[in-house]
Amino acid sequence: MGSQTVEHLIEASSGVHFTGFHLEKTDPSSSAVEPPSTSAAENINPPFVIGVAGGAASGKTTVCDMIIEQLRDQRVVLVNQDSFYHNLTVEELKKVHEYNFDHPDAFDTEKLLSIMEKLKHGKAVDVPKYDFKSYKNDVFPTRKVNPSDVIILEGILIFHDPRVRDYMNMKIFVDTDSDVRLARRIRRDTVEKGRDIGMVLDQYSKFVKPAFDDFILPTKKYADIIIPRGGDNHVAIDLIVQHIRTKLGQHDLCKIYANLYVIQSTFQIRGMHTLIRDAQTTKHDFVFYADRLIRLVVEHGLGHLPFTEKQVITPTGSVYSGVDFCKRLCGVSVIRSGESMENALRACCKGIKIGKILIHREGDNGQQLIYEKLPNDISDRHVLLLDPILGTGNSAVQAISLLIEKGVPECNIIFLNLISAPQGVHVVCKRFPRLKIVTSEIEIGLNKDYRVIPGMGEFGDRYFGTDDD
């Protein structure tokens, strides 16, 4: 494969691919290394589904647009309940003005459930487009919706059916004054749809208001968040987006182990992971994008070191209140893959001392310490342990145990790696609960040969170019 930019790769990729948001089913009480028994598709993290309900003209669409805008670095799709209106029969078309579009029976909920089930399992779907002139959903071509990290389901009655509610991770009710909603509806229907104001008011009093009181308002009790004033409430929307980002960036294992940190994934990070995982990527590209990812992990790891407050005088003569970096630290690389992370550490920490540990694999699980060269005063330092792959966790346990034997407090060790298998995370975090692990992605697991999957192959061979025939 020739040289490709991350941006080009992202644009070219439209299928399902693995991210740092896998849901793992590993039993945290077991440290045994077992190959995964589920398929790749079953391990893809389900999307984060947000339901946005409220009365007609309450500002639901504005709220959805604002959430989508602030989550622009995530894959977000909008599914509108209006797409699932039933086709009107010939008899219903003759009396269309007597048809209640705000009643639960007006929607094809079974079709909506089918669409949501497919999206939940990472499948692309075709969403119908409802034509409000012919009152049919087969006039326009369907809209293809690809699997996404976030799905926003919007509609007046999406909280009415408990089966639809069960798909939602967050339920938002947009609560707007009835007079404001009526004024917006009059303006929308008369200007945009060319309807007579008398007809609009008649429909409102006959169908819209009763349906709101009978079916929509009662579903407000199911909401996790109620937004007064809709899109005008910027504070509420900012808090919602912040909560969504936290949920998206938090792997399930982070909920089990408070000492595990997975850096927040973005399209750039996904794109770089896609490149270094591709078996056809050239050595030059592999090293380039691996170095970029390593630098991100190192920077994130440094953010977990202690600091002291410090004030400085700026060139303008002003006082700036900041922080001072931790001075007593060193790096320790696990030979040889860990040596690929040394340059990034040196680039971030000028003149940092770096030690070496060589561990030899014996059989499937045995580990033997072959060589170690560490700073004499390592017990007085914070240690950044470098190894790009955390697989079974056996080598990591051996290296960490050595550091502790040398007098390094467990809480002073930060283990930095690019990818981590759940099995290795369980082993290390249970054995050393005060140590911190910083990684960029959690993998599916290990195969029968104890190799990380989907993984990226033998990292050292690919990085140092020793896998050529």
PDB file of C-alpha atoms in Angstrom, residues 220-460:
ATOM      1  CA  LYS A 220     -42.213  13.106  30.171  1.00  0.00           C
ATOM      2  CA  LYS A 221     -41.868  10.946  33.280  1.00  0.00           C
ATOM      3  CA  TYR A 222     -39.547   8.586  31.376  1.00  0.00           C
ATOM      4  CA  ALA A 223     -37.054  11.333  30.542  1.00  0.00           C
ATOM      5  CA  ASP A 224     -33.608  11.334  32.108  1.00  0.00           C
ATOM      6  CA  ILE A 225     -33.205  15.009  31.250  1.00  0.00           C
ATOM      7  CA  ILE A 226     -35.837  17.702  30.727  1.00  0.00           C
ATOM      8  CA  ILE A 227     -34.746  20.752  28.723  1.00  0.00           C
ATOM      9  CA  PRO A 228     -36.858  23.854  29.292  1.00  0.00           C
ATOM     10  CA  ARG A 229     -36.974  26.271  26.338  1.00  0.00           C
ATOM     11  CA  GLY A 230     -35.474  23.749  23.918  1.00  0.00           C
ATOM     12  CA  GLY A 231     -32.659  25.015  21.732  1.00  0.00           C
ATOM     13  CA  ASP A 232     -32.463  28.277  23.680  1.00  0.00           C
ATOM     14  CA  ASN A 233     -31.096  26.386  26.676  1.00  0.00           C
ATOM     15  CA  HIS A 234     -27.415  26.245  25.691  1.00  0.00           C
ATOM     16  CA  VAL A 235     -26.253  25.363  29.197  1.00  0.00           C
ATOM     17  CA  ALA A 236     -28.358  22.179  29.292  1.00  0.00           C
ATOM     18  CA  ILE A 237     -27.188  21.094  25.846  1.00  0.00           C
ATOM     19  CA  ASP A 238     -23.531  21.700  26.743  1.00  0.00           C
ATOM     20  CA  LEU A 239     -23.926  19.511  29.837  1.00  0.00           C
ATOM     21  CA  ILE A 240     -25.636  16.786  27.782  1.00  0.00           C
ATOM     22  CA  VAL A 241     -22.830  16.765  25.205  1.00  0.00           C
ATOM     23  CA  GLN A 242     -20.221  16.623  27.966  1.00  0.00           C
ATOM     24  CA  HIS A 243     -21.981  13.608  29.481  1.00  0.00           C
ATOM     25  CA  ILE A 244     -22.181  11.872  26.089  1.00  0.00           C
ATOM     26  CA  ARG A 245     -18.471  12.421  25.474  1.00  0.00           C
ATOM     27  CA  THR A 246     -17.677  10.915  28.861  1.00  0.00           C
ATOM     28  CA  LYS A 247     -19.792   7.837  28.106  1.00  0.00           C
ATOM     29  CA  LEU A 248     -18.313   7.413  24.628  1.00  0.00           C
ATOM     30  CA  GLY A 249     -14.766   7.710  25.903  1.00  0.00           C
ATOM     31  CA  GLN A 250     -15.229   5.290  28.765  1.00  0.00           C
ATOM     32  CA  HIS A 251     -14.574   1.650  28.025  1.00  0.00           C
ATOM     33  CA  ASP A 252     -16.441  -0.897  30.139  1.00  0.00           C
ATOM     34  CA  LEU A 253     -13.191  -2.012  31.783  1.00  0.00           C
ATOM     35  CA  CYS A 254     -12.645   1.570  32.974  1.00  0.00           C
ATOM     36  CA  LYS A 255     -15.787   1.139  35.062  1.00  0.00           C
ATOM     37  CA  ILE A 256     -14.226  -1.923  36.709  1.00  0.00           C
ATOM     38  CA  TYR A 257     -10.706  -0.580  37.168  1.00  0.00           C
ATOM     39  CA  ALA A 258     -10.262   3.029  38.231  1.00  0.00           C
ATOM     40  CA  ASN A 259      -6.550   2.787  37.338  1.00  0.00           C
ATOM     41  CA  LEU A 260      -7.201   2.103  33.624  1.00  0.00           C
ATOM     42  CA  TYR A 261      -7.258   5.085  31.265  1.00  0.00           C
ATOM     43  CA  VAL A 262      -8.210   4.858  27.577  1.00  0.00           C
ATOM     44  CA  ILE A 263      -7.523   8.054  25.651  1.00  0.00           C
ATOM     45  CA  GLN A 264     -10.610   9.507  23.967  1.00  0.00           C
ATOM     46  CA  SER A 265     -10.959   8.242  20.411  1.00  0.00           C
ATOM     47  CA  THR A 266     -11.338  10.606  17.452  1.00  0.00           C
ATOM     48  CA  PHE A 267     -11.465  10.117  13.691  1.00  0.00           C
ATOM     49  CA  GLN A 268      -7.735  10.945  13.574  1.00  0.00           C
ATOM     50  CA  ILE A 269      -6.911   8.280  16.162  1.00  0.00           C
ATOM     51  CA  ARG A 270      -9.177   5.728  14.439  1.00  0.00           C
ATOM     52  CA  GLY A 271      -7.596   6.526  11.101  1.00  0.00           C
ATOM     53  CA  MET A 272      -4.088   6.036  12.449  1.00  0.00           C
ATOM     54  CA  HIS A 273      -5.087   2.771  14.109  1.00  0.00           C
ATOM     55  CA  THR A 274      -6.597   1.598  10.830  1.00  0.00           C
ATOM     56  CA  LEU A 275      -3.329   2.286   9.033  1.00  0.00           C
ATOM     57  CA  ILE A 276      -1.004   0.566  11.503  1.00  0.00           C
ATOM     58  CA  ARG A 277      -3.318  -2.443  11.725  1.00  0.00           C
ATOM     59  CA  ASP A 278      -3.466  -2.902   7.947  1.00  0.00           C
ATOM     60  CA  ALA A 279      -1.174  -5.793   6.965  1.00  0.00           C
ATOM     61  CA  GLN A 280      -0.443  -4.021   3.660  1.00  0.00           C
ATOM     62  CA  THR A 281       0.826  -0.807   5.232  1.00  0.00           C
ATOM     63  CA  THR A 282       4.457  -0.086   4.340  1.00  0.00           C
ATOM     64  CA  LYS A 283       7.117   0.034   7.044  1.00  0.00           C
ATOM     65  CA  HIS A 284       7.554   3.787   6.487  1.00  0.00           C
ATOM     66  CA  ASP A 285       3.858   4.486   7.022  1.00  0.00           C
ATOM     67  CA  PHE A 286       3.644   2.054   9.936  1.00  0.00           C
ATOM     68  CA  VAL A 287       6.478   3.788  11.785  1.00  0.00           C
ATOM     69  CA  PHE A 288       5.144   7.275  10.991  1.00  0.00           C
ATOM     70  CA  TYR A 289       1.619   6.675  12.301  1.00  0.00           C
ATOM     71  CA  ALA A 290       2.756   4.449  15.178  1.00  0.00           C
ATOM     72  CA  ASP A 291       5.028   7.289  16.319  1.00  0.00           C
ATOM     73  CA  ARG A 292       2.106   9.715  16.218  1.00  0.00           C
ATOM     74  CA  LEU A 293      -0.049   7.406  18.333  1.00  0.00           C
ATOM     75  CA  ILE A 294       2.792   6.727  20.763  1.00  0.00           C
ATOM     76  CA  ARG A 295       3.302  10.461  21.229  1.00  0.00           C
ATOM     77  CA  LEU A 296      -0.385  10.849  22.152  1.00  0.00           C
ATOM     78  CA  VAL A 297      -0.162   8.023  24.684  1.00  0.00           C
ATOM     79  CA  VAL A 298       3.012   9.467  26.218  1.00  0.00           C
ATOM     80  CA  GLU A 299       1.485  12.940  26.499  1.00  0.00           C
ATOM     81  CA  HIS A 300      -1.619  11.472  28.135  1.00  0.00           C
ATOM     82  CA  GLY A 301       0.513   9.443  30.533  1.00  0.00           C
ATOM     83  CA  LEU A 302       2.519  12.507  31.548  1.00  0.00           C
ATOM     84  CA  GLY A 303      -0.759  14.159  32.459  1.00  0.00           C
ATOM     85  CA  HIS A 304      -1.124  11.649  35.305  1.00  0.00           C
ATOM     86  CA  LEU A 305       2.115  12.705  37.002  1.00  0.00           C
ATOM     87  CA  PRO A 306       1.977  14.941  40.096  1.00  0.00           C
ATOM     88  CA  PHE A 307       2.537  18.673  39.689  1.00  0.00           C
ATOM     89  CA  THR A 308       3.077  21.747  41.805  1.00  0.00           C
ATOM     90  CA  GLU A 309       1.502  25.142  41.341  1.00  0.00           C
ATOM     91  CA  LYS A 310       3.775  27.843  39.976  1.00  0.00           C
ATOM     92  CA  GLN A 311       3.462  31.508  39.055  1.00  0.00           C
ATOM     93  CA  VAL A 312       5.519  33.139  36.314  1.00  0.00           C
ATOM     94  CA  ILE A 313       5.843  36.644  34.890  1.00  0.00           C
ATOM     95  CA  THR A 314       4.904  36.823  31.205  1.00  0.00           C
ATOM     96  CA  PRO A 315       6.678  39.100  28.637  1.00  0.00           C
ATOM     97  CA  THR A 316       3.812  41.581  29.129  1.00  0.00           C
ATOM     98  CA  GLY A 317       4.645  41.860  32.820  1.00  0.00           C
ATOM     99  CA  SER A 318       1.514  39.941  33.834  1.00  0.00           C
ATOM    100  CA  VAL A 319       1.336  37.111  36.346  1.00  0.00           C
ATOM    101  CA  TYR A 320       0.350  33.682  35.029  1.00  0.00           C
ATOM    102  CA  SER A 321      -0.693  31.005  37.528  1.00  0.00           C
ATOM    103  CA  GLY A 322       0.289  27.612  36.154  1.00  0.00           C
ATOM    104  CA  VAL A 323       1.904  24.340  37.200  1.00  0.00           C
ATOM    105  CA  ASP A 324       5.389  22.908  37.284  1.00  0.00           C
ATOM    106  CA  PHE A 325       6.197  19.464  35.873  1.00  0.00           C
ATOM    107  CA  CYS A 326       7.247  16.505  37.975  1.00  0.00           C
ATOM    108  CA  LYS A 327      11.056  16.535  38.012  1.00  0.00           C
ATOM    109  CA  ARG A 328      11.924  13.063  39.303  1.00  0.00           C
ATOM    110  CA  LEU A 329      10.881  10.617  36.587  1.00  0.00           C
ATOM    111  CA  CYS A 330      12.379   8.094  34.216  1.00  0.00           C
ATOM    112  CA  GLY A 331      11.329   5.741  31.453  1.00  0.00           C
ATOM    113  CA  VAL A 332      11.799   1.972  31.339  1.00  0.00           C
ATOM    114  CA  SER A 333      11.313   0.152  28.050  1.00  0.00           C
ATOM    115  CA  VAL A 334      10.612  -3.543  27.730  1.00  0.00           C
ATOM    116  CA  ILE A 335      13.056  -4.706  25.047  1.00  0.00           C
ATOM    117  CA  ARG A 336      12.535  -4.615  22.181  1.00  0.00           C
ATOM    118  CA  SER A 337       9.098  -3.319  21.216  1.00  0.00           C
ATOM    119  CA  GLY A 338       9.165  -0.888  24.116  1.00  0.00           C
ATOM    120  CA  GLU A 339      12.205   0.830  22.591  1.00  0.00           C
ATOM    121  CA  SER A 340       9.906   2.160  19.842  1.00  0.00           C
ATOM    122  CA  MET A 341       8.352   4.449  22.468  1.00  0.00           C
ATOM    123  CA  GLU A 342      11.612   5.964  23.711  1.00  0.00           C
ATOM    124  CA  ASN A 343      11.892   8.720  21.087  1.00  0.00           C
ATOM    125  CA  ALA A 344       8.428  10.051  21.907  1.00  0.00           C
ATOM    126  CA  LEU A 345       9.293  10.104  25.599  1.00  0.00           C
ATOM    127  CA  ARG A 346      12.585  11.922  24.953  1.00  0.00           C
ATOM    128  CA  ALA A 347      10.762  14.442  22.754  1.00  0.00           C
ATOM    129  CA  CYS A 348       8.372  15.222  25.611  1.00  0.00           C
ATOM    130  CA  CYS A 349      10.870  15.069  28.492  1.00  0.00           C
ATOM    131  CA  LYS A 350      14.248  16.557  27.672  1.00  0.00           C
ATOM    132  CA  GLY A 351      17.172  14.597  29.112  1.00  0.00           C
ATOM    133  CA  ILE A 352      15.033  11.908  30.718  1.00  0.00           C
ATOM    134  CA  LYS A 353      16.791   8.762  31.945  1.00  0.00           C
ATOM    135  CA  ILE A 354      15.630   5.508  30.322  1.00  0.00           C
ATOM    136  CA  GLY A 355      16.236   2.019  31.659  1.00  0.00           C
ATOM    137  CA  LYS A 356      15.877  -1.356  29.926  1.00  0.00           C
ATOM    138  CA  ILE A 357      14.293  -4.689  30.798  1.00  0.00           C
ATOM    139  CA  LEU A 358      14.552  -7.848  28.660  1.00  0.00           C
ATOM    140  CA  ILE A 359      12.113 -10.659  29.356  1.00  0.00           C
ATOM    141  CA  HIS A 360      12.273 -13.979  27.509  1.00  0.00           C
ATOM    142  CA  ARG A 361       9.105 -15.927  26.773  1.00  0.00           C
ATOM    143  CA  GLU A 362       9.223 -19.599  27.742  1.00  0.00           C
ATOM    144  CA  GLY A 363       6.381 -21.662  26.284  1.00  0.00           C
ATOM    145  CA  ASP A 364       2.864 -20.262  26.373  1.00  0.00           C
ATOM    146  CA  ASN A 365       2.890 -18.486  29.719  1.00  0.00           C
ATOM    147  CA  GLY A 366       6.345 -18.711  31.253  1.00  0.00           C
ATOM    148  CA  GLN A 367       8.486 -15.574  31.501  1.00  0.00           C
ATOM    149  CA  GLN A 368      12.155 -15.288  32.424  1.00  0.00           C
ATOM    150  CA  LEU A 369      14.021 -12.072  33.231  1.00  0.00           C
ATOM    151  CA  ILE A 370      17.149 -12.031  31.041  1.00  0.00           C
ATOM    152  CA  TYR A 371      18.542  -8.515  31.456  1.00  0.00           C
ATOM    153  CA  GLU A 372      17.870  -5.276  33.312  1.00  0.00           C
ATOM    154  CA  LYS A 373      19.639  -1.931  33.401  1.00  0.00           C
ATOM    155  CA  LEU A 374      17.892   0.662  35.532  1.00  0.00           C
ATOM    156  CA  PRO A 375      18.890   4.019  37.060  1.00  0.00           C
ATOM    157  CA  ASN A 376      20.476   3.586  40.491  1.00  0.00           C
ATOM    158  CA  ASP A 377      18.027   6.037  42.047  1.00  0.00           C
ATOM    159  CA  ILE A 378      14.940   4.606  40.339  1.00  0.00           C
ATOM    160  CA  SER A 379      13.237   4.071  43.707  1.00  0.00           C
ATOM    161  CA  ASP A 380      13.033   7.867  44.090  1.00  0.00           C
ATOM    162  CA  ARG A 381      11.464   8.420  40.684  1.00  0.00           C
ATOM    163  CA  HIS A 382       8.107   8.138  38.960  1.00  0.00           C
ATOM    164  CA  VAL A 383       8.471   5.453  36.280  1.00  0.00           C
ATOM    165  CA  LEU A 384       6.879   5.363  32.822  1.00  0.00           C
ATOM    166  CA  LEU A 385       6.952   1.698  31.755  1.00  0.00           C
ATOM    167  CA  LEU A 386       6.954   1.393  27.959  1.00  0.00           C
ATOM    168  CA  ASP A 387       5.565  -1.555  25.997  1.00  0.00           C
ATOM    169  CA  PRO A 388       3.238  -1.024  22.981  1.00  0.00           C
ATOM    170  CA  ILE A 389       1.252  -4.272  23.395  1.00  0.00           C
ATOM    171  CA  LEU A 390      -0.406  -5.602  26.554  1.00  0.00           C
ATOM    172  CA  GLY A 391      -1.423  -9.166  25.735  1.00  0.00           C
ATOM    173  CA  THR A 392      -1.575 -11.854  28.402  1.00  0.00           C
ATOM    174  CA  GLY A 393      -0.045  -9.501  30.942  1.00  0.00           C
ATOM    175  CA  ASN A 394       2.663 -11.972  31.959  1.00  0.00           C
ATOM    176  CA  SER A 395       5.610  -9.893  30.718  1.00  0.00           C
ATOM    177  CA  ALA A 396       4.080  -6.781  32.236  1.00  0.00           C
ATOM    178  CA  VAL A 397       3.709  -8.487  35.623  1.00  0.00           C
ATOM    179  CA  GLN A 398       7.368  -9.577  35.460  1.00  0.00           C
ATOM    180  CA  ALA A 399       8.564  -6.057  34.603  1.00  0.00           C
ATOM    181  CA  ILE A 400       6.381  -4.341  37.219  1.00  0.00           C
ATOM    182  CA  SER A 401       7.441  -6.833  39.896  1.00  0.00           C
ATOM    183  CA  LEU A 402      11.077  -6.046  39.140  1.00  0.00           C
ATOM    184  CA  LEU A 403      10.470  -2.301  39.506  1.00  0.00           C
ATOM    185  CA  ILE A 404       8.754  -2.856  42.853  1.00  0.00           C
ATOM    186  CA  GLU A 405      11.668  -5.064  43.990  1.00  0.00           C
ATOM    187  CA  LYS A 406      13.959  -2.138  43.131  1.00  0.00           C
ATOM    188  CA  GLY A 407      11.997   0.013  45.571  1.00  0.00           C
ATOM    189  CA  VAL A 408       9.661   1.846  43.164  1.00  0.00           C
ATOM    190  CA  PRO A 409       6.293   2.439  44.875  1.00  0.00           C
ATOM    191  CA  GLU A 410       3.494   0.784  42.921  1.00  0.00           C
ATOM    192  CA  CYS A 411       1.585   4.072  42.738  1.00  0.00           C
ATOM    193  CA  ASN A 412       4.613   5.695  41.046  1.00  0.00           C
ATOM    194  CA  ILE A 413       4.418   3.404  37.999  1.00  0.00           C
ATOM    195  CA  ILE A 414       2.487   4.364  34.851  1.00  0.00           C
ATOM    196  CA  PHE A 415       2.294   1.628  32.203  1.00  0.00           C
ATOM    197  CA  LEU A 416       2.018   3.074  28.673  1.00  0.00           C
ATOM    198  CA  ASN A 417       0.937   0.985  25.675  1.00  0.00           C
ATOM    199  CA  LEU A 418      -0.866   1.378  22.364  1.00  0.00           C
ATOM    200  CA  ILE A 419      -3.302  -1.523  22.595  1.00  0.00           C
ATOM    201  CA  SER A 420      -4.415  -3.721  25.483  1.00  0.00           C
ATOM    202  CA  ALA A 421      -6.177  -7.075  25.555  1.00  0.00           C
ATOM    203  CA  PRO A 422      -8.881  -7.349  28.247  1.00  0.00           C
ATOM    204  CA  GLN A 423      -7.171 -10.431  29.659  1.00  0.00           C
ATOM    205  CA  GLY A 424      -3.940  -8.515  30.221  1.00  0.00           C
ATOM    206  CA  VAL A 425      -5.806  -5.590  31.758  1.00  0.00           C
ATOM    207  CA  HIS A 426      -7.487  -7.932  34.252  1.00  0.00           C
ATOM    208  CA  VAL A 427      -4.189  -9.574  35.200  1.00  0.00           C
ATOM    209  CA  VAL A 428      -2.231  -6.342  35.678  1.00  0.00           C
ATOM    210  CA  CYS A 429      -4.960  -4.253  37.329  1.00  0.00           C
ATOM    211  CA  LYS A 430      -5.921  -6.975  39.797  1.00  0.00           C
ATOM    212  CA  ARG A 431      -2.291  -7.666  40.695  1.00  0.00           C
ATOM    213  CA  PHE A 432      -1.288  -3.983  40.928  1.00  0.00           C
ATOM    214  CA  PRO A 433      -4.385  -1.907  41.749  1.00  0.00           C
ATOM    215  CA  ARG A 434      -2.393   1.270  42.492  1.00  0.00           C
ATOM    216  CA  LEU A 435      -0.509   1.268  39.188  1.00  0.00           C
ATOM    217  CA  LYS A 436      -1.964   3.207  36.246  1.00  0.00           C
ATOM    218  CA  ILE A 437      -2.406   1.866  32.707  1.00  0.00           C
ATOM    219  CA  VAL A 438      -2.718   4.337  29.837  1.00  0.00           C
ATOM    220  CA  THR A 439      -3.653   2.936  26.426  1.00  0.00           C
ATOM    221  CA  SER A 440      -5.203   4.123  23.173  1.00  0.00           C
ATOM    222  CA  GLU A 441      -7.507   1.149  22.488  1.00  0.00           C
ATOM    223  CA  ILE A 442      -8.879  -1.943  24.191  1.00  0.00           C
ATOM    224  CA  GLU A 443      -8.849  -4.997  21.917  1.00  0.00           C
ATOM    225  CA  ILE A 444     -11.360  -7.833  21.483  1.00  0.00           C
ATOM    226  CA  GLY A 445      -9.138 -10.363  23.229  1.00  0.00           C
ATOM    227  CA  LEU A 446      -6.618 -13.118  22.549  1.00  0.00           C
ATOM    228  CA  ASN A 447      -6.777 -15.981  20.070  1.00  0.00           C
ATOM    229  CA  LYS A 448      -5.827 -19.606  20.774  1.00  0.00           C
ATOM    230  CA  ASP A 449      -2.151 -18.712  20.283  1.00  0.00           C
ATOM    231  CA  TYR A 450      -2.437 -15.910  22.842  1.00  0.00           C
ATOM    232  CA  ARG A 451      -2.040 -13.268  20.151  1.00  0.00           C
ATOM    233  CA  VAL A 452      -3.933 -10.005  20.492  1.00  0.00           C
ATOM    234  CA  ILE A 453      -6.853  -9.635  18.045  1.00  0.00           C
ATOM    235  CA  PRO A 454      -7.598  -7.780  15.897  1.00  0.00           C
ATOM    236  CA  GLY A 455      -4.110  -6.563  16.863  1.00  0.00           C
ATOM    237  CA  MET A 456      -1.389  -5.335  14.531  1.00  0.00           C
ATOM    238  CA  GLY A 457       0.937  -8.342  14.256  1.00  0.00           C
ATOM    239  CA  GLU A 458       4.452  -8.485  15.697  1.00  0.00           C
ATOM    240  CA  PHE A 459       4.892  -4.827  16.564  1.00  0.00           C
ATOM    241  CA  GLY A 460       8.690  -4.972  16.942  1.00  0.00           C
TER     242      GLY A 460
END
